[in-house]
């Protein structure tokens, strides 16, 4: 038996004023986000976009080779969508950090293309529109339990994993200053 609210077609495009479950993956599934330095870059860019009122972040998890966000695009950042700004800025900061602290990693992110010499994020991230509170809660549970999966074993409880919104929902603590409670939206 299928449940149609969870069988949403894959889409990499996002619009305004809709909530999305978004997955962005590091190129070739490399574990770049194992390092706190790269995670801090991600958080700093999300904070900047939230502070500029360009996005609203409801839930997230940063895994070693990918991230999941439940977020909403609110308005353009200049001429581009905020998720494009996110990928562009984080990539430029990843390159700087890699050059200065991890120079042997750079070759794994090189790309031959007219518009770039390096790629950190895989093309075509996954965006799934979240259309109900039930769907939101299912996606949020997935996000918060991801670090506990046997293949990762990054924490014993969801709220123990630093790079997640689980502590916000369990204890009311938003260490990063980027989160909005989903009850404000659903």
PDB file of C-alpha atoms in Angstrom:
ATOM      1  CA  UNK A   1       0.000   0.000   0.000  1.00  0.00           C
ATOM      2  CA  UNK A   2       1.380   3.397  -0.899  1.00  0.00           C
ATOM      3  CA  UNK A   3       1.003   6.713   0.826  1.00  0.00           C
ATOM      4  CA  UNK A   4       0.912   9.415  -1.846  1.00  0.00           C
ATOM      5  CA  UNK A   5       2.138  12.269   0.379  1.00  0.00           C
ATOM      6  CA  UNK A   6       5.542  10.587   0.592  1.00  0.00           C
ATOM      7  CA  UNK A   7       5.765   9.730  -3.116  1.00  0.00           C
ATOM      8  CA  UNK A   8       6.656  13.171  -4.380  1.00  0.00           C
ATOM      9  CA  UNK A   9       8.440  13.362  -7.727  1.00  0.00           C
ATOM     10  CA  UNK A  10      12.084  14.436  -7.771  1.00  0.00           C
ATOM     11  CA  UNK A  11      12.671  18.038  -8.700  1.00  0.00           C
ATOM     12  CA  UNK A  12      15.765  20.198  -8.464  1.00  0.00           C
ATOM     13  CA  UNK A  13      13.952  23.517  -8.872  1.00  0.00           C
ATOM     14  CA  UNK A  14      12.465  25.539  -6.061  1.00  0.00           C
ATOM     15  CA  UNK A  15      10.042  28.430  -6.003  1.00  0.00           C
ATOM     16  CA  UNK A  16       9.189  31.051  -3.437  1.00  0.00           C
ATOM     17  CA  UNK A  17       6.848  30.626  -0.490  1.00  0.00           C
ATOM     18  CA  UNK A  18       6.972  26.833  -0.578  1.00  0.00           C
ATOM     19  CA  UNK A  19       8.761  24.585   1.892  1.00  0.00           C
ATOM     20  CA  UNK A  20      11.209  22.054   0.466  1.00  0.00           C
ATOM     21  CA  UNK A  21      13.099  19.028   1.688  1.00  0.00           C
ATOM     22  CA  UNK A  22      16.429  19.603  -0.051  1.00  0.00           C
ATOM     23  CA  UNK A  23      19.404  17.300  -0.383  1.00  0.00           C
ATOM     24  CA  UNK A  24      22.735  18.603  -1.606  1.00  0.00           C
ATOM     25  CA  UNK A  25      25.601  16.163  -2.068  1.00  0.00           C
ATOM     26  CA  UNK A  26      29.342  16.700  -2.149  1.00  0.00           C
ATOM     27  CA  UNK A  27      30.844  15.793  -5.528  1.00  0.00           C
ATOM     28  CA  UNK A  28      31.426  12.050  -5.859  1.00  0.00           C
ATOM     29  CA  UNK A  29      30.094  11.588  -2.314  1.00  0.00           C
ATOM     30  CA  UNK A  30      33.464  12.634  -0.860  1.00  0.00           C
ATOM     31  CA  UNK A  31      33.341  13.095   2.960  1.00  0.00           C
ATOM     32  CA  UNK A  32      34.277  16.791   2.862  1.00  0.00           C
ATOM     33  CA  UNK A  33      31.778  17.684   5.586  1.00  0.00           C
ATOM     34  CA  UNK A  34      33.532  15.480   8.150  1.00  0.00           C
ATOM     35  CA  UNK A  35      35.563  18.576   8.987  1.00  0.00           C
ATOM     36  CA  UNK A  36      34.069  21.190  11.292  1.00  0.00           C
ATOM     37  CA  UNK A  37      35.678  23.917   9.180  1.00  0.00           C
ATOM     38  CA  UNK A  38      33.570  23.020   6.147  1.00  0.00           C
ATOM     39  CA  UNK A  39      30.447  22.660   8.304  1.00  0.00           C
ATOM     40  CA  UNK A  40      31.026  26.113   9.763  1.00  0.00           C
ATOM     41  CA  UNK A  41      31.124  27.512   6.224  1.00  0.00           C
ATOM     42  CA  UNK A  42      27.723  25.932   5.546  1.00  0.00           C
ATOM     43  CA  UNK A  43      26.236  27.273   8.790  1.00  0.00           C
ATOM     44  CA  UNK A  44      27.697  30.746   8.222  1.00  0.00           C
ATOM     45  CA  UNK A  45      26.125  30.972   4.773  1.00  0.00           C
ATOM     46  CA  UNK A  46      22.762  29.754   6.054  1.00  0.00           C
ATOM     47  CA  UNK A  47      22.963  32.351   8.841  1.00  0.00           C
ATOM     48  CA  UNK A  48      23.757  35.105   6.342  1.00  0.00           C
ATOM     49  CA  UNK A  49      20.815  34.105   4.136  1.00  0.00           C
ATOM     50  CA  UNK A  50      18.480  33.926   7.167  1.00  0.00           C
ATOM     51  CA  UNK A  51      19.684  37.294   8.495  1.00  0.00           C
ATOM     52  CA  UNK A  52      19.025  38.862   5.059  1.00  0.00           C
ATOM     53  CA  UNK A  53      15.521  37.323   5.184  1.00  0.00           C
ATOM     54  CA  UNK A  54      16.165  35.441   1.946  1.00  0.00           C
ATOM     55  CA  UNK A  55      15.405  31.981   3.397  1.00  0.00           C
ATOM     56  CA  UNK A  56      13.739  30.346   6.342  1.00  0.00           C
ATOM     57  CA  UNK A  57      15.356  27.182   7.741  1.00  0.00           C
ATOM     58  CA  UNK A  58      13.089  24.767   9.604  1.00  0.00           C
ATOM     59  CA  UNK A  59      15.365  21.725   9.999  1.00  0.00           C
ATOM     60  CA  UNK A  60      18.777  20.508   8.850  1.00  0.00           C
ATOM     61  CA  UNK A  61      21.509  17.947   9.193  1.00  0.00           C
ATOM     62  CA  UNK A  62      25.065  18.097   7.865  1.00  0.00           C
ATOM     63  CA  UNK A  63      26.362  14.618   7.114  1.00  0.00           C
ATOM     64  CA  UNK A  64      29.946  13.762   6.075  1.00  0.00           C
ATOM     65  CA  UNK A  65      29.146  13.820   2.335  1.00  0.00           C
ATOM     66  CA  UNK A  66      25.745  15.496   2.008  1.00  0.00           C
ATOM     67  CA  UNK A  67      23.277  17.722   3.750  1.00  0.00           C
ATOM     68  CA  UNK A  68      19.526  17.835   4.170  1.00  0.00           C
ATOM     69  CA  UNK A  69      17.560  21.019   4.730  1.00  0.00           C
ATOM     70  CA  UNK A  70      13.911  21.745   5.157  1.00  0.00           C
ATOM     71  CA  UNK A  71      13.751  25.342   4.102  1.00  0.00           C
ATOM     72  CA  UNK A  72      11.862  27.996   2.219  1.00  0.00           C
ATOM     73  CA  UNK A  73      13.073  30.493  -0.371  1.00  0.00           C
ATOM     74  CA  UNK A  74      11.653  33.936   0.497  1.00  0.00           C
ATOM     75  CA  UNK A  75      13.118  36.254  -2.142  1.00  0.00           C
ATOM     76  CA  UNK A  76      15.915  36.617  -4.653  1.00  0.00           C
ATOM     77  CA  UNK A  77      19.479  37.369  -3.608  1.00  0.00           C
ATOM     78  CA  UNK A  78      20.113  39.985  -6.267  1.00  0.00           C
ATOM     79  CA  UNK A  79      19.267  38.125  -9.488  1.00  0.00           C
ATOM     80  CA  UNK A  80      19.644  34.584  -8.206  1.00  0.00           C
ATOM     81  CA  UNK A  81      17.739  32.180  -6.032  1.00  0.00           C
ATOM     82  CA  UNK A  82      19.108  31.823  -2.497  1.00  0.00           C
ATOM     83  CA  UNK A  83      19.961  28.144  -2.965  1.00  0.00           C
ATOM     84  CA  UNK A  84      22.173  29.110  -5.925  1.00  0.00           C
ATOM     85  CA  UNK A  85      23.867  31.750  -3.755  1.00  0.00           C
ATOM     86  CA  UNK A  86      24.318  29.129  -1.064  1.00  0.00           C
ATOM     87  CA  UNK A  87      26.076  26.697  -3.402  1.00  0.00           C
ATOM     88  CA  UNK A  88      28.183  29.390  -5.048  1.00  0.00           C
ATOM     89  CA  UNK A  89      29.384  31.005  -1.812  1.00  0.00           C
ATOM     90  CA  UNK A  90      30.015  27.766   0.064  1.00  0.00           C
ATOM     91  CA  UNK A  91      31.969  26.425  -2.931  1.00  0.00           C
ATOM     92  CA  UNK A  92      34.208  29.494  -3.033  1.00  0.00           C
ATOM     93  CA  UNK A  93      34.840  29.191   0.716  1.00  0.00           C
ATOM     94  CA  UNK A  94      35.443  25.434   0.442  1.00  0.00           C
ATOM     95  CA  UNK A  95      38.069  26.155  -2.210  1.00  0.00           C
ATOM     96  CA  UNK A  96      39.817  28.711   0.016  1.00  0.00           C
ATOM     97  CA  UNK A  97      39.822  26.353   3.007  1.00  0.00           C
ATOM     98  CA  UNK A  98      40.979  23.422   0.892  1.00  0.00           C
ATOM     99  CA  UNK A  99      43.840  25.428  -0.622  1.00  0.00           C
ATOM    100  CA  UNK A 100      45.053  26.642   2.748  1.00  0.00           C
ATOM    101  CA  UNK A 101      44.474  23.588   4.966  1.00  0.00           C
ATOM    102  CA  UNK A 102      43.963  20.533   2.727  1.00  0.00           C
ATOM    103  CA  UNK A 103      45.865  21.126  -0.538  1.00  0.00           C
ATOM    104  CA  UNK A 104      46.038  17.417  -1.373  1.00  0.00           C
ATOM    105  CA  UNK A 105      42.224  17.339  -1.620  1.00  0.00           C
ATOM    106  CA  UNK A 106      41.958  19.956  -4.375  1.00  0.00           C
ATOM    107  CA  UNK A 107      42.607  17.554  -7.232  1.00  0.00           C
ATOM    108  CA  UNK A 108      39.506  15.556  -6.256  1.00  0.00           C
ATOM    109  CA  UNK A 109      37.332  18.590  -6.899  1.00  0.00           C
ATOM    110  CA  UNK A 110      38.865  19.783 -10.167  1.00  0.00           C
ATOM    111  CA  UNK A 111      36.573  20.086 -13.154  1.00  0.00           C
ATOM    112  CA  UNK A 112      37.088  20.993 -16.772  1.00  0.00           C
ATOM    113  CA  UNK A 113      34.298  23.425 -17.617  1.00  0.00           C
ATOM    114  CA  UNK A 114      33.920  26.876 -19.108  1.00  0.00           C
ATOM    115  CA  UNK A 115      32.382  28.347 -15.969  1.00  0.00           C
ATOM    116  CA  UNK A 116      34.560  26.739 -13.287  1.00  0.00           C
ATOM    117  CA  UNK A 117      37.778  24.937 -12.443  1.00  0.00           C
ATOM    118  CA  UNK A 118      36.438  23.210  -9.340  1.00  0.00           C
ATOM    119  CA  UNK A 119      33.131  21.661  -8.268  1.00  0.00           C
ATOM    120  CA  UNK A 120      32.276  20.853  -4.676  1.00  0.00           C
ATOM    121  CA  UNK A 121      28.532  20.181  -4.932  1.00  0.00           C
ATOM    122  CA  UNK A 122      27.127  17.588  -7.303  1.00  0.00           C
ATOM    123  CA  UNK A 123      24.809  18.891  -9.989  1.00  0.00           C
ATOM    124  CA  UNK A 124      21.058  18.647  -9.619  1.00  0.00           C
ATOM    125  CA  UNK A 125      20.311  18.653  -5.877  1.00  0.00           C
ATOM    126  CA  UNK A 126      17.080  17.017  -4.808  1.00  0.00           C
ATOM    127  CA  UNK A 127      14.180  19.331  -3.931  1.00  0.00           C
ATOM    128  CA  UNK A 128      10.882  17.840  -2.766  1.00  0.00           C
ATOM    129  CA  UNK A 129       7.976  20.146  -1.937  1.00  0.00           C
ATOM    130  CA  UNK A 130       6.718  19.594   1.600  1.00  0.00           C
ATOM    131  CA  UNK A 131       2.961  19.913   1.358  1.00  0.00           C
ATOM    132  CA  UNK A 132       1.675  19.035   4.825  1.00  0.00           C
ATOM    133  CA  UNK A 133       2.592  18.939   8.492  1.00  0.00           C
ATOM    134  CA  UNK A 134       2.608  15.131   8.365  1.00  0.00           C
ATOM    135  CA  UNK A 135       5.069  15.140   5.481  1.00  0.00           C
ATOM    136  CA  UNK A 136       7.215  17.749   7.251  1.00  0.00           C
ATOM    137  CA  UNK A 137       7.407  15.638  10.393  1.00  0.00           C
ATOM    138  CA  UNK A 138       8.297  12.521   8.393  1.00  0.00           C
ATOM    139  CA  UNK A 139      11.133  14.367   6.606  1.00  0.00           C
ATOM    140  CA  UNK A 140      12.336  15.957   9.843  1.00  0.00           C
ATOM    141  CA  UNK A 141      12.443  12.572  11.581  1.00  0.00           C
ATOM    142  CA  UNK A 142      14.476  11.229   8.670  1.00  0.00           C
ATOM    143  CA  UNK A 143      16.897  14.169   8.943  1.00  0.00           C
ATOM    144  CA  UNK A 144      17.347  13.868  12.705  1.00  0.00           C
ATOM    145  CA  UNK A 145      17.784  10.089  12.649  1.00  0.00           C
ATOM    146  CA  UNK A 146      20.267  10.114   9.749  1.00  0.00           C
ATOM    147  CA  UNK A 147      23.397  10.485  11.964  1.00  0.00           C
ATOM    148  CA  UNK A 148      22.262   7.488  14.039  1.00  0.00           C
ATOM    149  CA  UNK A 149      22.120   5.077  11.110  1.00  0.00           C
ATOM    150  CA  UNK A 150      24.492   2.167  11.536  1.00  0.00           C
ATOM    151  CA  UNK A 151      26.556   3.134   8.505  1.00  0.00           C
ATOM    152  CA  UNK A 152      27.227   6.560  10.066  1.00  0.00           C
ATOM    153  CA  UNK A 153      27.100   6.034  13.847  1.00  0.00           C
ATOM    154  CA  UNK A 154      27.807   9.719  14.440  1.00  0.00           C
ATOM    155  CA  UNK A 155      25.822  10.014  17.683  1.00  0.00           C
ATOM    156  CA  UNK A 156      23.796   7.991  20.163  1.00  0.00           C
ATOM    157  CA  UNK A 157      20.784  10.313  20.150  1.00  0.00           C
ATOM    158  CA  UNK A 158      19.646  12.872  17.578  1.00  0.00           C
ATOM    159  CA  UNK A 159      20.212  15.827  19.915  1.00  0.00           C
ATOM    160  CA  UNK A 160      23.807  14.687  20.599  1.00  0.00           C
ATOM    161  CA  UNK A 161      24.772  15.286  16.971  1.00  0.00           C
ATOM    162  CA  UNK A 162      26.141  18.814  16.742  1.00  0.00           C
ATOM    163  CA  UNK A 163      25.420  19.502  13.057  1.00  0.00           C
ATOM    164  CA  UNK A 164      21.652  19.101  13.230  1.00  0.00           C
ATOM    165  CA  UNK A 165      18.487  20.886  14.263  1.00  0.00           C
ATOM    166  CA  UNK A 166      17.487  18.006  16.582  1.00  0.00           C
ATOM    167  CA  UNK A 167      18.644  19.837  19.731  1.00  0.00           C
ATOM    168  CA  UNK A 168      16.457  22.784  18.751  1.00  0.00           C
ATOM    169  CA  UNK A 169      13.381  20.560  18.572  1.00  0.00           C
ATOM    170  CA  UNK A 170      14.239  18.475  21.663  1.00  0.00           C
ATOM    171  CA  UNK A 171      15.630  21.160  23.995  1.00  0.00           C
ATOM    172  CA  UNK A 172      14.710  24.492  22.387  1.00  0.00           C
ATOM    173  CA  UNK A 173      18.391  25.320  21.766  1.00  0.00           C
ATOM    174  CA  UNK A 174      19.348  26.918  18.444  1.00  0.00           C
ATOM    175  CA  UNK A 175      23.135  27.074  18.766  1.00  0.00           C
ATOM    176  CA  UNK A 176      23.460  28.430  15.233  1.00  0.00           C
ATOM    177  CA  UNK A 177      20.774  31.147  15.222  1.00  0.00           C
ATOM    178  CA  UNK A 178      19.277  29.974  11.928  1.00  0.00           C
ATOM    179  CA  UNK A 179      16.125  28.041  12.806  1.00  0.00           C
ATOM    180  CA  UNK A 180      12.414  28.768  12.749  1.00  0.00           C
ATOM    181  CA  UNK A 181      10.085  26.249  14.396  1.00  0.00           C
ATOM    182  CA  UNK A 182       7.961  24.487  11.820  1.00  0.00           C
ATOM    183  CA  UNK A 183       4.786  25.131  13.852  1.00  0.00           C
ATOM    184  CA  UNK A 184       5.166  28.748  12.687  1.00  0.00           C
ATOM    185  CA  UNK A 185       4.544  27.472   9.120  1.00  0.00           C
ATOM    186  CA  UNK A 186       2.363  24.353   9.393  1.00  0.00           C
TER     187      UNK A 186
END
